[in-house]
CSV table of C-alpha atoms and ligand atoms in Angstrom, one decimal:
chain,number,residue,atom,x,y,z
A,1,MET,CA,161.3,91.2,117.2
A,2,ASP,CA,158.0,89.6,116.3
A,3,THR,CA,156.5,92.8,114.9
A,4,LEU,CA,157.8,95.6,112.7
A,5,GLU,CA,157.8,97.9,115.7
A,6,SER,CA,159.8,95.6,117.9
A,7,LEU,CA,162.2,94.8,115.0
A,8,LEU,CA,162.8,98.6,114.5
A,9,ALA,CA,163.3,99.0,118.3
A,10,ALA,CA,165.9,96.3,118.3
A,11,ILE,CA,168.0,98.1,115.6
A,12,ALA,CA,167.3,101.7,116.8
A,13,PRO,CA,170.5,103.8,116.7
A,14,THR,CA,172.1,105.0,119.9
A,15,GLY,CA,174.4,107.6,118.4
A,16,ALA,CA,174.3,109.7,115.2
A,17,SER,CA,171.4,108.9,112.9
A,18,ARG,CA,169.5,110.0,109.8
A,19,ASP,CA,166.1,109.5,108.4
A,20,ILE,CA,165.1,106.7,106.0
A,21,LEU,CA,162.0,107.6,103.9
A,22,ASN,CA,159.6,105.3,102.1
A,23,PRO,CA,160.1,105.8,98.4
A,24,ALA,CA,156.4,105.2,97.7
A,25,ASN,CA,155.1,108.1,99.8
A,26,GLY,CA,158.0,110.0,101.5
A,27,ASN,CA,156.9,108.9,105.0
A,28,LEU,CA,159.6,108.2,107.7
A,29,VAL,CA,160.3,104.5,108.0
A,30,ALA,CA,162.8,104.9,110.8
A,31,LYS,CA,166.1,106.4,111.7
A,32,VAL,CA,169.3,104.6,110.9
A,33,ALA,CA,172.7,104.7,112.5
A,34,VAL,CA,175.4,106.8,110.7
A,35,ASP,CA,178.6,104.8,111.3
A,36,THR,CA,182.0,106.3,110.8
A,37,VAL,CA,185.5,105.0,109.8
A,38,ASP,CA,186.2,104.8,113.6
A,39,ASP,CA,183.2,102.4,114.0
A,40,LEU,CA,184.6,100.4,111.1
A,41,GLU,CA,187.9,100.0,112.8
A,42,LYS,CA,186.2,98.7,116.0
A,43,ALA,CA,184.1,96.3,114.0
A,44,ILE,CA,187.1,95.0,112.0
A,45,ALA,CA,189.0,94.4,115.3
A,46,ALA,CA,186.1,92.5,116.8
A,47,ALA,CA,185.6,90.5,113.6
A,48,THR,CA,189.3,89.6,113.4
A,49,LYS,CA,189.1,88.2,116.9
A,50,ALA,CA,185.8,86.3,116.4
A,51,GLN,CA,186.9,84.8,113.2
A,52,VAL,CA,189.6,82.6,114.9
A,53,SER,CA,187.1,80.7,117.1
A,54,TRP,CA,184.5,80.6,114.3
A,55,ALA,CA,187.0,79.0,111.9
A,56,ALA,CA,188.0,76.5,114.6
A,57,LEU,CA,184.4,75.2,114.9
A,58,GLY,CA,184.7,73.4,111.6
A,59,HIS,CA,182.2,72.9,108.8
A,60,GLU,CA,179.7,70.8,110.6
A,61,LYS,CA,179.2,73.1,113.6
A,62,ARG,CA,179.1,76.2,111.4
A,63,SER,CA,176.5,74.6,109.1
A,64,ALA,CA,174.4,73.6,112.1
A,65,LEU,CA,174.4,77.3,113.4
A,66,MET,CA,173.6,78.5,109.9
A,67,MET,CA,170.6,76.2,109.7
A,68,LYS,CA,169.4,77.8,112.9
A,69,ALA,CA,170.1,81.3,111.4
A,70,ALA,CA,167.8,80.3,108.4
A,71,ASP,CA,165.1,79.3,110.9
A,72,ALA,CA,165.5,82.6,112.6
A,73,ILE,CA,165.0,84.5,109.3
A,74,GLU,CA,161.9,82.4,108.7
A,75,ALA,CA,160.6,83.0,112.2
A,76,HIS,CA,160.9,86.8,111.6
A,77,ALA,CA,159.9,86.7,107.9
A,78,GLU,CA,156.8,88.9,108.2
A,79,PRO,CA,158.3,91.9,110.1
A,80,LEU,CA,161.4,91.7,107.8
A,81,ALA,CA,159.2,91.7,104.7
A,82,GLN,CA,157.2,94.7,106.1
A,83,LEU,CA,160.4,96.6,106.7
A,84,LEU,CA,161.9,95.7,103.3
A,85,SER,CA,158.7,96.9,101.6
A,86,ARG,CA,158.7,100.2,103.4
A,87,GLU,CA,162.4,100.9,102.9
A,88,GLN,CA,163.0,99.6,99.4
A,89,GLY,CA,159.5,100.3,98.1
A,90,LYS,CA,158.8,96.8,96.7
A,91,PRO,CA,155.4,95.3,97.3
A,92,LEU,CA,154.8,92.6,99.9
A,93,ASN,CA,153.3,90.3,97.3
A,94,GLY,CA,154.4,89.0,93.9
A,95,PRO,CA,158.1,88.2,93.5
A,96,ASN,CA,158.9,90.9,95.9
A,97,ALA,CA,159.4,91.5,99.7
A,98,ARG,CA,158.0,88.2,101.1
A,99,PHE,CA,159.6,86.3,98.2
A,100,GLU,CA,163.0,88.0,98.9
A,101,ILE,CA,163.0,87.1,102.6
A,102,GLY,CA,162.1,83.5,101.7
A,103,GLY,CA,165.0,83.5,99.3
A,104,ALA,CA,167.3,84.8,102.0
A,105,ALA,CA,166.4,81.8,104.2
A,106,ALA,CA,166.7,79.4,101.4
A,107,TRP,CA,170.2,80.6,100.4
A,108,MET,CA,171.4,80.5,104.0
A,109,ARG,CA,170.3,76.8,104.1
A,110,ALA,CA,171.8,75.9,100.8
A,111,ALA,CA,175.2,77.4,101.7
A,112,ALA,CA,175.1,75.4,105.0
A,113,ALA,CA,174.1,72.2,103.3
A,114,THR,CA,176.3,72.1,100.2
A,115,PRO,CA,179.1,69.5,100.7
A,116,LEU,CA,182.7,70.6,100.1
A,117,GLU,CA,185.0,67.7,99.9
A,118,THR,CA,188.8,67.7,99.9
A,119,GLU,CA,189.8,67.1,96.3
A,120,THR,CA,192.4,64.5,95.5
A,121,VAL,CA,194.2,66.0,92.5
A,122,ILE,CA,196.5,63.1,91.8
A,123,ASP,CA,197.1,59.8,93.6
A,124,ASP,CA,199.2,57.5,91.4
A,125,GLU,CA,202.8,56.5,90.8
A,126,SER,CA,203.6,60.1,90.0
A,127,GLY,CA,202.6,61.4,93.4
A,128,HIS,CA,199.9,62.4,95.8
A,129,ALA,CA,198.3,65.8,96.0
A,130,VAL,CA,195.1,67.1,97.6
A,131,MET,CA,193.5,70.5,97.6
A,132,THR,CA,191.4,72.0,100.4
A,133,TYR,CA,190.0,75.5,101.1
A,134,LYS,CA,191.0,77.4,104.2
A,135,PRO,CA,189.3,80.5,105.6
A,136,ILE,CA,190.4,83.8,104.1
A,137,GLY,CA,189.9,85.8,107.4
A,138,VAL,CA,187.6,88.9,107.4
A,139,VAL,CA,185.4,89.5,104.3
A,140,ALA,CA,183.8,92.8,103.3
A,141,ALA,CA,180.2,92.4,101.9
A,142,ILE,CA,179.2,95.6,100.0
A,143,GLY,CA,175.8,95.6,98.5
A,144,PRO,CA,173.2,97.5,96.5
A,145,TRP,CA,169.6,98.7,97.2
A,146,ASN,CA,167.6,96.6,94.8
A,147,TRP,CA,167.5,93.2,96.6
A,148,PRO,CA,169.2,94.2,99.8
A,149,ALA,CA,168.2,91.4,102.1
A,150,MET,CA,168.8,88.5,99.7
A,151,ILE,CA,172.1,89.9,98.3
A,152,THR,CA,173.4,90.3,101.9
A,153,ILE,CA,172.7,86.7,102.6
A,154,TRP,CA,174.2,85.7,99.2
A,155,GLN,CA,177.4,87.4,100.4
A,156,VAL,CA,177.3,86.4,104.0
A,157,ALA,CA,176.2,82.8,103.9
A,158,PRO,CA,179.1,81.3,101.8
A,159,SER,CA,181.6,83.6,103.7
A,160,ILE,CA,180.6,82.3,107.2
A,161,ARG,CA,180.2,78.7,106.0
A,162,MET,CA,183.9,78.8,104.9
A,163,GLY,CA,185.0,80.0,108.3
A,164,ASN,CA,185.3,83.8,107.7
A,165,ALA,CA,183.9,86.7,109.6
A,166,VAL,CA,182.1,89.4,107.7
A,167,ILE,CA,181.7,93.2,107.8
A,168,VAL,CA,178.5,94.1,105.9
A,169,LYS,CA,178.3,97.6,104.3
A,170,PRO,CA,174.8,98.1,103.1
A,171,SER,CA,173.8,100.7,100.4
A,172,GLU,CA,173.0,104.1,101.9
A,173,PHE,CA,169.5,103.7,100.5
A,174,THR,CA,168.6,100.4,102.2
A,175,PRO,CA,170.6,100.1,105.5
A,176,LEU,CA,167.6,99.3,107.8
A,177,ILE,CA,166.6,95.9,106.2
A,178,VAL,CA,170.3,94.8,106.1
A,179,THR,CA,170.8,95.8,109.8
A,180,ALA,CA,167.6,94.0,110.7
A,181,ILE,CA,168.4,90.7,108.9
A,182,VAL,CA,171.9,90.7,110.4
A,183,LYS,CA,170.3,91.3,113.8
A,184,VAL,CA,168.0,88.3,113.3
A,185,ILE,CA,170.8,85.9,112.3
A,186,ASN,CA,172.9,87.2,115.2
A,187,THR,CA,170.4,85.8,117.6
A,188,VAL,CA,172.0,82.5,116.7
A,189,LEU,CA,175.6,83.3,115.5
A,190,PRO,CA,178.5,84.1,117.9
A,191,ALA,CA,179.1,87.8,118.5
A,192,GLY,CA,181.5,89.5,116.0
A,193,VAL,CA,181.2,86.9,113.2
A,194,VAL,CA,178.8,89.1,111.2
A,195,SER,CA,178.4,92.9,111.8
A,196,VAL,CA,177.0,95.8,109.9
A,197,ILE,CA,178.6,99.1,109.4
A,198,SER,CA,176.0,101.5,108.1
A,199,GLY,CA,178.0,104.3,106.5
A,200,ASP,CA,178.4,106.1,103.2
A,201,ARG,CA,180.7,105.7,100.3
A,202,GLU,CA,183.6,106.9,102.4
A,203,VAL,CA,183.1,103.9,104.7
A,204,GLY,CA,182.8,101.6,101.7
A,205,ALA,CA,186.1,103.0,100.3
A,206,ALA,CA,187.8,102.6,103.7
A,207,LEU,CA,186.6,99.0,103.9
A,208,SER,CA,187.8,98.0,100.4
A,209,SER,CA,191.3,99.3,101.1
A,210,HIS,CA,191.7,98.1,104.7
A,211,PRO,CA,194.7,95.8,105.2
A,212,ALA,CA,192.7,93.5,107.6
A,213,ILE,CA,190.1,92.7,104.9
A,214,GLY,CA,191.1,89.6,102.9
A,215,LYS,CA,188.3,89.6,100.4
A,216,VAL,CA,185.6,91.9,99.1
A,217,MET,CA,182.2,90.5,97.9
A,218,PHE,CA,180.8,93.4,95.9
A,219,THR,CA,177.4,93.7,94.2
A,220,GLY,CA,176.6,97.1,92.6
A,221,SER,CA,177.4,99.3,89.6
A,222,THR,CA,180.3,98.7,87.3
A,223,ALA,CA,181.7,102.1,88.1
A,224,THR,CA,182.0,101.3,91.8
A,225,GLY,CA,183.4,97.9,91.0
A,226,LYS,CA,186.2,99.5,89.2
A,227,ALA,CA,186.9,101.8,92.2
A,228,ILE,CA,187.0,98.8,94.4
A,229,ILE,CA,189.5,97.0,92.1
A,230,ARG,CA,191.7,100.0,92.4
A,231,SER,CA,191.4,100.5,96.2
A,232,SER,CA,191.9,96.8,96.9
A,233,ALA,CA,195.0,96.5,94.7
A,234,ASP,CA,197.6,97.5,97.2
A,235,THR,CA,196.7,94.7,99.5
A,236,VAL,CA,195.9,92.2,96.7
A,237,LYS,CA,192.5,91.4,98.1
A,238,ARG,CA,190.4,88.6,96.6
A,239,LEU,CA,187.3,90.0,94.8
A,240,THR,CA,184.0,88.7,93.7
A,241,LEU,CA,182.4,91.4,91.6
A,242,GLU,CA,178.7,91.2,90.5
A,243,LEU,CA,178.3,94.4,88.5
A,244,GLY,CA,175.8,96.0,86.2
A,245,GLY,CA,174.2,94.3,83.2
A,246,ASN,CA,172.2,95.1,80.2
A,247,ASP,CA,170.7,91.7,79.4
A,248,ALA,CA,169.4,91.0,76.0
A,249,GLY,CA,166.5,88.6,75.1
A,250,ILE,CA,166.2,87.3,71.6
A,251,VAL,CA,162.8,86.0,70.5
A,252,LEU,CA,162.9,83.6,67.5
A,253,PRO,CA,160.1,83.6,65.0
A,254,ASP,CA,158.7,80.1,66.1
A,255,VAL,CA,157.4,81.2,69.6
A,256,ASP,CA,153.7,81.3,70.7
A,257,PRO,CA,153.5,85.0,71.7
A,258,LYS,CA,150.7,84.4,74.1
A,259,ALA,CA,152.4,81.5,75.8
A,260,ILE,CA,155.6,83.5,76.5
A,261,ALA,CA,154.1,86.8,77.4
A,262,GLY,CA,153.9,86.2,81.2
A,263,ASP,CA,157.5,85.0,81.5
A,264,LEU,CA,158.7,87.8,79.3
A,265,PHE,CA,156.9,90.3,81.5
A,266,TRP,CA,158.5,89.0,84.8
A,267,GLY,CA,161.9,88.6,83.1
A,268,ALA,CA,161.9,92.3,82.4
A,269,PHE,CA,159.8,93.8,85.2
A,270,ILE,CA,160.6,91.8,88.3
A,271,ASN,CA,161.2,94.2,91.2
A,272,THR,CA,159.9,96.9,88.9
A,273,GLY,CA,162.9,96.4,86.6
A,274,GLN,CA,165.4,97.1,89.3
A,275,THR,CA,167.1,93.7,89.0
A,276,CYS,CA,170.7,93.1,87.9
A,277,ALA,CA,169.8,90.2,85.6
A,278,ALA,CA,166.5,91.4,84.3
A,279,LEU,CA,165.7,91.5,80.6
A,280,LYS,CA,166.7,95.0,79.6
A,281,ARG,CA,166.6,94.8,75.8
A,282,LEU,CA,164.2,92.7,73.8
A,283,TYR,CA,165.1,91.7,70.2
A,284,VAL,CA,162.0,90.2,68.4
A,285,HIS,CA,161.8,88.8,64.9
A,286,GLU,CA,159.8,91.2,62.8
A,287,SER,CA,157.4,88.5,61.6
A,288,ILE,CA,155.9,88.1,65.1
A,289,ALA,CA,156.9,91.4,66.7
A,290,ASP,CA,153.3,92.8,66.5
A,291,ASP,CA,151.9,89.8,68.3
A,292,VAL,CA,154.7,89.6,70.9
A,293,VAL,CA,154.4,93.2,71.8
A,294,ARG,CA,150.6,93.2,72.0
A,295,GLU,CA,150.6,90.1,74.3
A,296,LEU,CA,153.3,91.5,76.5
A,297,ALA,CA,151.6,94.8,76.8
A,298,ALA,CA,148.3,93.0,77.6
A,299,VAL,CA,150.0,91.2,80.5
A,300,ALA,CA,151.7,94.3,81.7
A,301,ALA,CA,148.5,96.3,81.8
A,302,THR,CA,147.1,93.8,84.3
A,303,MET,CA,149.9,94.3,86.9
A,304,PRO,CA,149.0,96.8,89.6
A,305,MET,CA,151.6,99.3,90.7
A,306,GLY,CA,151.5,101.2,93.9
A,307,GLU,CA,152.4,101.4,97.6
A,308,GLY,CA,154.3,98.3,98.6
A,309,THR,CA,152.2,97.7,101.7
A,310,ASP,CA,149.0,97.4,99.7
A,311,GLU,CA,148.5,93.6,99.3
A,312,ASN,CA,147.1,94.0,95.8
A,313,ASN,CA,150.2,95.5,94.2
A,314,VAL,CA,153.0,93.6,92.4
A,315,LEU,CA,155.0,96.6,91.1
A,316,GLY,CA,156.3,99.5,93.2
A,317,PRO,CA,158.1,102.8,92.9
A,318,LEU,CA,161.7,103.3,91.8
A,319,GLN,CA,163.8,103.1,95.0
A,320,ASN,CA,165.2,106.6,94.8
A,321,LYS,CA,165.0,109.9,92.9
A,322,LYS,CA,168.3,109.4,91.1
A,323,GLN,CA,167.1,106.1,89.6
A,324,TYR,CA,163.7,107.7,88.7
A,325,ASP,CA,165.5,110.4,86.8
A,326,ILE,CA,167.6,107.9,84.9
A,327,VAL,CA,164.6,106.0,83.7
A,328,ALA,CA,162.6,109.1,82.9
A,329,ASP,CA,165.5,110.5,80.9
A,330,LEU,CA,166.0,107.3,78.9
A,331,VAL,CA,162.4,107.1,78.0
A,332,GLU,CA,162.4,110.7,76.7
A,333,LYS,CA,165.4,109.8,74.6
A,334,ALA,CA,163.6,106.8,73.2
A,335,LYS,CA,160.6,108.9,72.3
A,336,LYS,CA,162.9,111.5,70.6
A,337,GLY,CA,164.6,108.6,68.8
A,338,GLY,CA,161.4,107.6,67.1
A,339,GLY,CA,160.3,104.8,69.5
A,340,LYS,CA,156.7,103.9,69.5
A,341,VAL,CA,155.4,104.0,73.1
A,342,VAL,CA,153.0,101.0,73.4
A,343,LEU,CA,152.4,101.3,77.2
A,344,GLY,CA,153.2,103.9,79.8
A,345,GLY,CA,155.9,106.5,79.1
A,346,ASN,CA,153.9,109.3,80.7
A,347,PRO,CA,154.6,109.6,84.4
A,348,ASP,CA,152.3,111.5,86.8
A,349,THR,CA,154.8,114.0,88.2
A,350,SER,CA,152.3,115.3,90.8
A,351,GLN,CA,152.5,112.1,92.9
A,352,LYS,CA,154.7,111.9,96.0
A,353,GLY,CA,156.4,108.5,95.4
A,354,PHE,CA,159.0,107.8,92.7
A,355,PHE,CA,156.5,105.9,90.5
A,356,TYR,CA,157.3,105.5,86.9
A,357,PRO,CA,154.6,103.6,85.0
A,358,THR,CA,155.2,100.3,83.3
A,359,THR,CA,156.6,101.3,79.9
A,360,ILE,CA,157.2,99.4,76.7
A,361,VAL,CA,158.8,101.2,73.7
A,362,ASP,CA,158.6,99.4,70.4
A,363,GLU,CA,160.4,99.9,67.0
A,364,LEU,CA,163.5,101.4,68.6
A,365,ASP,CA,166.8,101.7,66.8
A,366,ASN,CA,169.5,99.6,68.4
A,367,ASP,CA,171.7,102.6,69.0
A,368,ASN,CA,169.1,104.4,71.1
A,369,ALA,CA,170.2,105.2,74.7
A,370,LEU,CA,167.3,103.2,76.2
A,371,VAL,CA,168.8,100.1,74.4
A,372,GLN,CA,172.5,100.8,75.0
A,373,ILE,CA,172.4,102.0,78.7
A,374,GLU,CA,171.1,99.9,81.6
A,375,GLN,CA,167.8,101.5,82.6
A,376,PHE,CA,167.3,99.6,85.9
A,377,GLY,CA,163.6,100.4,85.9
A,378,PRO,CA,160.2,99.6,84.4
A,379,ALA,CA,160.9,100.7,80.8
A,380,LEU,CA,161.6,97.9,78.2
A,381,PRO,CA,162.9,98.7,74.7
A,382,VAL,CA,161.9,96.4,71.8
A,383,VAL,CA,164.1,96.3,68.7
A,384,ARG,CA,162.8,94.3,65.7
A,385,TYR,CA,165.2,92.2,63.7
A,386,LYS,CA,165.1,90.5,60.3
A,387,ASP,CA,168.2,88.4,60.5
A,388,LEU,CA,169.2,86.3,63.5
A,389,GLU,CA,172.9,87.0,62.9
A,390,GLN,CA,172.2,90.7,63.3
A,391,ALA,CA,170.2,90.1,66.6
A,392,ILE,CA,173.2,88.1,68.0
A,393,GLU,CA,175.6,90.9,67.0
A,394,TRP,CA,173.4,93.5,68.7
A,395,ALA,CA,172.9,91.4,71.8
A,396,ASN,CA,176.7,91.0,72.1
A,397,GLY,CA,177.4,94.6,71.2
A,398,VAL,CA,177.7,96.1,74.7
A,399,ASP,CA,180.6,95.9,77.2
A,400,VAL,CA,178.6,94.1,79.9
A,401,GLY,CA,177.4,90.5,79.9
A,402,LEU,CA,175.5,89.4,83.0
A,403,GLY,CA,172.6,87.4,81.6
A,404,ALA,CA,170.7,86.9,78.3
A,405,SER,CA,167.8,84.8,77.1
A,406,VAL,CA,166.6,83.0,74.0
A,407,TRP,CA,163.0,82.3,73.4
A,408,SER,CA,162.0,79.5,71.0
A,409,ALA,CA,159.8,76.5,70.6
A,410,ASP,CA,162.9,74.6,69.5
A,411,ALA,CA,165.1,73.9,72.5
A,412,GLY,CA,168.1,72.7,70.4
A,413,LYS,CA,168.1,75.8,68.2
A,414,ALA,CA,167.7,78.0,71.3
A,415,ARG,CA,170.8,76.4,72.9
A,416,GLU,CA,172.8,76.9,69.8
A,417,VAL,CA,172.0,80.6,69.9
A,418,ALA,CA,172.6,80.7,73.6
A,419,ALA,CA,176.1,79.4,73.2
A,420,ARG,CA,177.0,82.3,71.0
A,421,LEU,CA,175.9,85.0,73.5
A,422,GLU,CA,178.5,86.8,75.6
A,423,ALA,CA,176.8,86.5,79.1
A,424,GLY,CA,177.5,84.6,82.3
A,425,THR,CA,174.1,82.9,82.2
A,426,VAL,CA,171.8,82.4,79.2
A,427,TRP,CA,168.2,81.3,80.0
A,428,ILE,CA,166.0,79.5,77.5
A,429,ASN,CA,162.3,80.6,77.5
A,430,SER,CA,162.7,82.5,80.8
A,431,HIS,CA,165.0,85.2,82.1
A,432,GLY,CA,166.6,85.9,85.5
A,433,GLY,CA,165.8,82.9,87.6
A,434,VAL,CA,168.5,82.0,90.0
A,435,HIS,CA,169.0,78.8,92.1
A,436,PRO,CA,171.2,78.4,95.1
A,437,LEU,CA,173.1,75.5,93.5
A,438,ILE,CA,173.6,76.9,90.0
A,439,PRO,CA,176.7,79.1,89.7
A,440,PHE,CA,176.0,82.8,88.8
A,441,GLY,CA,178.4,85.5,87.6
A,442,GLY,CA,179.1,87.9,84.9
A,443,ALA,CA,181.0,88.1,81.6
A,444,LYS,CA,182.9,91.1,80.4
A,445,GLN,CA,182.4,94.2,82.6
A,446,SER,CA,179.6,92.6,84.5
A,447,GLY,CA,182.3,91.3,86.8
A,448,TYR,CA,184.2,88.2,87.8
A,449,GLY,CA,184.0,85.4,90.2
A,450,LEU,CA,181.0,83.0,90.8
A,451,GLU,CA,178.4,82.9,93.5
A,452,PHE,CA,176.2,80.0,94.6
A,453,GLY,CA,176.8,76.3,94.8
A,454,VAL,CA,180.1,74.6,95.4
A,455,GLU,CA,181.8,77.2,93.2
A,456,GLY,CA,180.4,79.9,95.4
A,457,LEU,CA,181.9,78.3,98.5
A,458,LYS,CA,185.3,77.8,96.9
A,459,ALA,CA,185.3,81.6,96.1
A,460,LEU,CA,185.3,82.3,99.9
A,461,GLY,CA,188.3,80.1,100.7
A,462,VAL,CA,192.0,80.1,100.0
A,463,PRO,CA,192.9,77.0,98.1
A,464,GLN,CA,195.8,75.0,99.6
A,465,VAL,CA,197.5,72.1,97.9
A,466,ILE,CA,199.3,69.6,100.0
A,467,ASN,CA,201.7,67.8,97.7
A,468,GLY,CA,203.2,64.7,99.0
B,501,LIG,P1,176.5,101.4,93.7
B,501,LIG,O1,177.7,100.9,92.9
B,501,LIG,O2,176.1,102.8,93.6
B,501,LIG,O3,176.6,101.1,95.2
B,501,LIG,C1,176.8,99.8,95.7
B,501,LIG,C2,177.5,99.8,97.1
B,501,LIG,O4,178.8,100.3,96.9
B,501,LIG,C3,176.8,100.8,98.1
B,501,LIG,O5,176.8,100.1,99.3
B,501,LIG,C4,177.8,102.0,98.1
B,501,LIG,O6,177.8,102.7,99.3
B,501,LIG,C5,179.1,101.3,97.9
B,501,LIG,N1,180.2,102.1,97.4
B,501,LIG,C6,180.1,103.3,96.7
B,501,LIG,N2,181.3,103.7,96.4
B,501,LIG,C7,182.2,102.9,97.0
B,501,LIG,C8,183.7,102.8,97.0
B,501,LIG,N3,184.4,103.7,96.4
B,501,LIG,N4,184.2,101.8,97.6
B,501,LIG,C9,183.4,100.8,98.2
B,501,LIG,N5,182.1,100.9,98.3
B,501,LIG,C10,181.5,101.9,97.6
B,501,LIG,O7,175.3,100.4,93.1
B,501,LIG,P2,173.7,100.5,93.3
B,501,LIG,O8,173.2,101.7,92.6
B,501,LIG,O9,173.4,100.4,94.7
B,501,LIG,O10,173.2,99.2,92.6
B,501,LIG,C11,172.7,99.2,91.3
B,501,LIG,C12,173.7,98.5,90.3
B,501,LIG,O11,174.1,97.2,90.9
B,501,LIG,C13,173.1,98.2,89.0
B,501,LIG,O12,174.1,98.5,88.0
B,501,LIG,C14,172.9,96.7,89.0
B,501,LIG,O13,172.9,96.1,87.7
B,501,LIG,C15,174.0,96.2,89.8
B,501,LIG,N6,173.6,95.0,90.5
B,501,LIG,C16,174.3,93.8,90.1
B,501,LIG,C17,174.0,92.6,90.6
B,501,LIG,C18,174.7,91.4,90.2
B,501,LIG,O14,174.5,90.3,90.7
B,501,LIG,N7,175.6,91.4,89.1
B,501,LIG,C19,173.0,92.5,91.5
B,501,LIG,C20,172.3,93.7,91.9
B,501,LIG,C21,172.6,94.9,91.4
C-alpha cells in the first residue's frame, strides 16, 4: 500500500460496486463497495465478538497498538493524501489533504496518550466513592464528506482507546478514503475491532437503530442528527452529535485590518469553505469595514483554486453538485438582496468540476439568506454594524452555535464579548483551529457531547461509581 495504486488495489471491492468520480474533473477515482444491511449485520456480529478481547487488553496495551496505528497512517501518508485529494477534491497542499492525514495521525496519538485516571469522588468520614469509565460495547461512527479521514479518526480513536469496537459508516461521497485509512490502521489492530460498512442512508439508518449499537458518534447535518436522535431513541443509545453551524465572526473597530486579513481568510475559506467550524458570517464595525474587506479580498485574490493534485493550488472544488447548487443559489440571493460582490460571484459554468470562485459579498442585510443559512462553501457574507450590542444580537440570532470568533487588539475586551456569544467554542483573533486536547462541541442545534481530550474519552465510556 505504498502507492496510490497499491492502496486502491488493497480496498478494491469484490462484490457489488459503484464509481467514485473526482469532483474537480469528473474522472473515475476508483470503484467502491456497495454494502447492504446484511453486510452490516455480519460486521456488527464480528465487532461484538472482537470487542470482548479488545476491552480485556486494558488501556496500556490498547494505547500501544494505537501508537502503532498512528505510525501506520504516517507511513502511508502520501498515498492516503493522494486518494483524499482525488475523492474529496481538496488540494494536496495548504491546510488540505496532506494536512488532514497528518491531523489523523496526531489525533490517534493524542487519544492513545491522554491519561484517564479513576476519580475519587469522596474519601472522608462520610464515605468512599470512586468513578471509572467502562467500555460501551460497539460504537457506530457516521461521518460527513468534508474532512472524511480526520473525522473518522476523531470518532474511532477515543472509541477504541476506551475498549469499544467500531462500525464506521462513511458518507456516500467519500467512502474510499475512509475505507483506506481503516485498512491502514487495521494492519496493526486486531480483526473486527474497526470495520467499514460503505452503504447509503438506509445503512446509516439501520446502524443508528440497531440494538447491538451502544453509542452513535455522528458528524453531519443538523437534519440527519435529528433523524438519528429519533432512530436511536428506542434503544436509548448514547449520542455525540457534531452538527451544522453558521459561525459568526465579530470584528471590533480597534483591529489592524492588514494584520488580521490572512487569518480571517483561512478562518472562512479553509477547505474551500466546507468546514463545520468555519467563519460563515462576518460582522465588521462600519468604521473599518472598507479596510477589512479590501485587505481580505487582496489576500483571497492570491489563493489559487483548481485541481487538487496540482501542487500549486490551495483551494479546490465543492465536493458535490448538491453543495455547488446550494452555494450558487445563496450567492444569487445575496446579489438580489443588494449585496455588493467584492470578489467572485460569477462561476464559469462551462467547466467540468464543481468549482465556485472565492466570493466575498459586502454590505449585506443580516436577514439575507447567505447570512442566515449555512453556505458550506467559498462565499463569505459581510454585514456592517454600528453598535456592538446589535452585532452580538445578530451573531446569536440563529438556532445553531458551533463556533464564533472575536477580532480585537484588546484581548480583555474580546474575551468579554466572547463570553456573550452562544457557541461551543469562541476563538479570539483566529477562527476554527482545533487541538486534540481542547474539548470541542456545539451549542444549540449544533449538537451535544464533547470530542477531544479527557472529556472526549469519557464520552466513549459508561461511567460507573463504586460507592463504599
Ligand atoms: P449529512 O447529514 O448529509 O450526512 C452525514 C452522514 O449521515 C452520511 O454518512 C450519511 O450517509 C449519513 N446519514 C444520512 N441519513 C442518515 C440516517 N437517517 N441515519 C443515519 N445516518 C444517516 O451531512 P454531510 O452533508 O455529509 O455533511 C455536511 C454537514 O456536516 C454540514 O452541515 C456541516 O456543518 C456538518 N459538519 C459538522 C461538523 C462538526 O464537528 N460539528 C464537522 C463536519 C461537518
